[in-house]
Amino acid sequence: MSARQTADPLDKGKTAVMSVRFGHDQMERIQAYATIFGMSPNAVVREAVDELLRTRTASPEFKQAAADHMRRAQLAVEVLAPSSPATEDQADQLVS
């Protein structure tokens, strides 16, 4: 692995580096929060992302979006499967 490559983010126990840009005001708020609670700004951001994902993935909107994604992925597999030619309707559903 070269110095620029990072671990697979889906690999448990490994970390990956991600560059995120924050506006000046947002960065000041993150740093202030981190200082008050004795945390690093990185820990604040990780905690915020964890909370966002925990709450959003529990929502009905996420569950519907995930089901729609799975449907589109299955259609894509079916379109590419050599043993089952796709119909125009299936191809049209991929882009909707």
GROMACS .gro file of C-alpha atoms in nm:
model
   96
    1MET     CA    1   0.000   0.000   0.000
    2SER     CA    2   0.149   0.337  -0.094
    3ALA     CA    3   0.164   0.633   0.142
    4ARG     CA    4  -0.138   0.787  -0.030
    5GLN     CA    5  -0.360   0.480  -0.001
    6THR     CA    6  -0.568   0.414   0.307
    7ALA     CA    7  -0.729   0.106   0.453
    8ASP     CA    8  -1.065  -0.012   0.321
    9PRO     CA    9  -1.312   0.194   0.530
   10LEU     CA   10  -1.538  -0.112   0.554
   11ASP     CA   11  -1.261  -0.312   0.723
   12LYS     CA   12  -1.346  -0.320   1.095
   13GLY     CA   13  -1.068  -0.198   1.321
   14LYS     CA   14  -0.884  -0.005   1.052
   15THR     CA   15  -0.900   0.366   0.992
   16ALA     CA   16  -0.916   0.576   0.679
   17VAL     CA   17  -0.828   0.938   0.625
   18MET     CA   18  -1.091   1.166   0.475
   19SER     CA   19  -1.040   1.529   0.392
   20VAL     CA   20  -1.337   1.747   0.487
   21ARG     CA   21  -1.356   2.123   0.444
   22PHE     CA   22  -1.533   2.330   0.708
   23GLY     CA   23  -1.621   2.694   0.688
   24HIS     CA   24  -1.446   2.925   0.933
   25ASP     CA   25  -1.751   2.965   1.159
   26GLN     CA   26  -1.822   2.594   1.167
   27MET     CA   27  -1.458   2.512   1.247
   28GLU     CA   28  -1.458   2.767   1.530
   29ARG     CA   29  -1.769   2.603   1.677
   30ILE     CA   30  -1.616   2.256   1.651
   31GLN     CA   31  -1.296   2.374   1.818
   32ALA     CA   32  -1.486   2.554   2.094
   33TYR     CA   33  -1.699   2.246   2.165
   34ALA     CA   34  -1.388   2.027   2.167
   35THR     CA   35  -1.212   2.260   2.410
   36ILE     CA   36  -1.507   2.275   2.650
   37PHE     CA   37  -1.540   1.897   2.660
   38GLY     CA   38  -1.167   1.817   2.649
   39MET     CA   39  -1.193   1.646   2.313
   40SER     CA   40  -1.004   1.676   1.988
   41PRO     CA   41  -1.185   1.837   1.696
   42ASN     CA   42  -1.153   1.500   1.516
   43ALA     CA   43  -1.337   1.325   1.801
   44VAL     CA   44  -1.615   1.585   1.785
   45VAL     CA   45  -1.660   1.528   1.412
   46ARG     CA   46  -1.654   1.148   1.448
   47GLU     CA   47  -1.910   1.166   1.731
   48ALA     CA   48  -2.133   1.395   1.523
   49VAL     CA   49  -2.117   1.164   1.222
   50ASP     CA   50  -2.194   0.860   1.439
   51GLU     CA   51  -2.499   1.035   1.583
   52LEU     CA   52  -2.618   1.150   1.240
   53LEU     CA   53  -2.590   0.801   1.095
   54ARG     CA   54  -2.751   0.637   1.398
   55THR     CA   55  -3.057   0.864   1.385
   56ARG     CA   56  -3.093   0.888   1.008
   57THR     CA   57  -3.062   0.515   0.942
   58ALA     CA   58  -3.344   0.452   1.189
   59SER     CA   59  -3.583   0.676   0.994
   60PRO     CA   60  -3.860   0.557   0.761
   61GLU     CA   61  -3.709   0.776   0.487
   62PHE     CA   62  -3.379   0.587   0.507
   63LYS     CA   63  -3.553   0.251   0.505
   64GLN     CA   64  -3.745   0.351   0.189
   65ALA     CA   65  -3.433   0.491   0.021
   66ALA     CA   66  -3.241   0.170   0.106
   67ALA     CA   67  -3.520  -0.046  -0.038
   68ASP     CA   68  -3.525   0.168  -0.354
   69HIS     CA   69  -3.146   0.138  -0.382
   70MET     CA   70  -3.163  -0.241  -0.347
   71ARG     CA   71  -3.433  -0.257  -0.615
   72ARG     CA   72  -3.223  -0.050  -0.857
   73ALA     CA   73  -2.912  -0.259  -0.780
   74GLN     CA   74  -3.101  -0.583  -0.845
   75LEU     CA   75  -3.232  -0.443  -1.173
   76ALA     CA   76  -2.877  -0.348  -1.274
   77VAL     CA   77  -2.760  -0.704  -1.206
   78GLU     CA   78  -3.050  -0.842  -1.406
   79VAL     CA   79  -2.973  -0.608  -1.697
   80LEU     CA   80  -2.612  -0.729  -1.703
   81ALA     CA   81  -2.685  -1.099  -1.648
   82PRO     CA   82  -2.605  -1.285  -1.971
   83SER     CA   83  -2.868  -1.553  -1.912
   84SER     CA   84  -3.163  -1.316  -1.881
   85PRO     CA   85  -3.202  -1.040  -2.137
   86ALA     CA   86  -3.344  -0.725  -1.981
   87THR     CA   87  -3.665  -0.573  -2.094
   88GLU     CA   88  -3.688  -0.206  -2.187
   89ASP     CA   89  -3.898  -0.154  -1.873
   90GLN     CA   90  -3.613  -0.285  -1.653
   91ALA     CA   91  -3.362  -0.061  -1.826
   92ASP     CA   92  -3.594   0.237  -1.787
   93GLN     CA   93  -3.635   0.166  -1.412
   94LEU     CA   94  -3.258   0.190  -1.364
   95VAL     CA   95  -3.258   0.555  -1.455
   96SER     CA   96  -3.564   0.646  -1.248
   0.00000   0.00000   0.00000
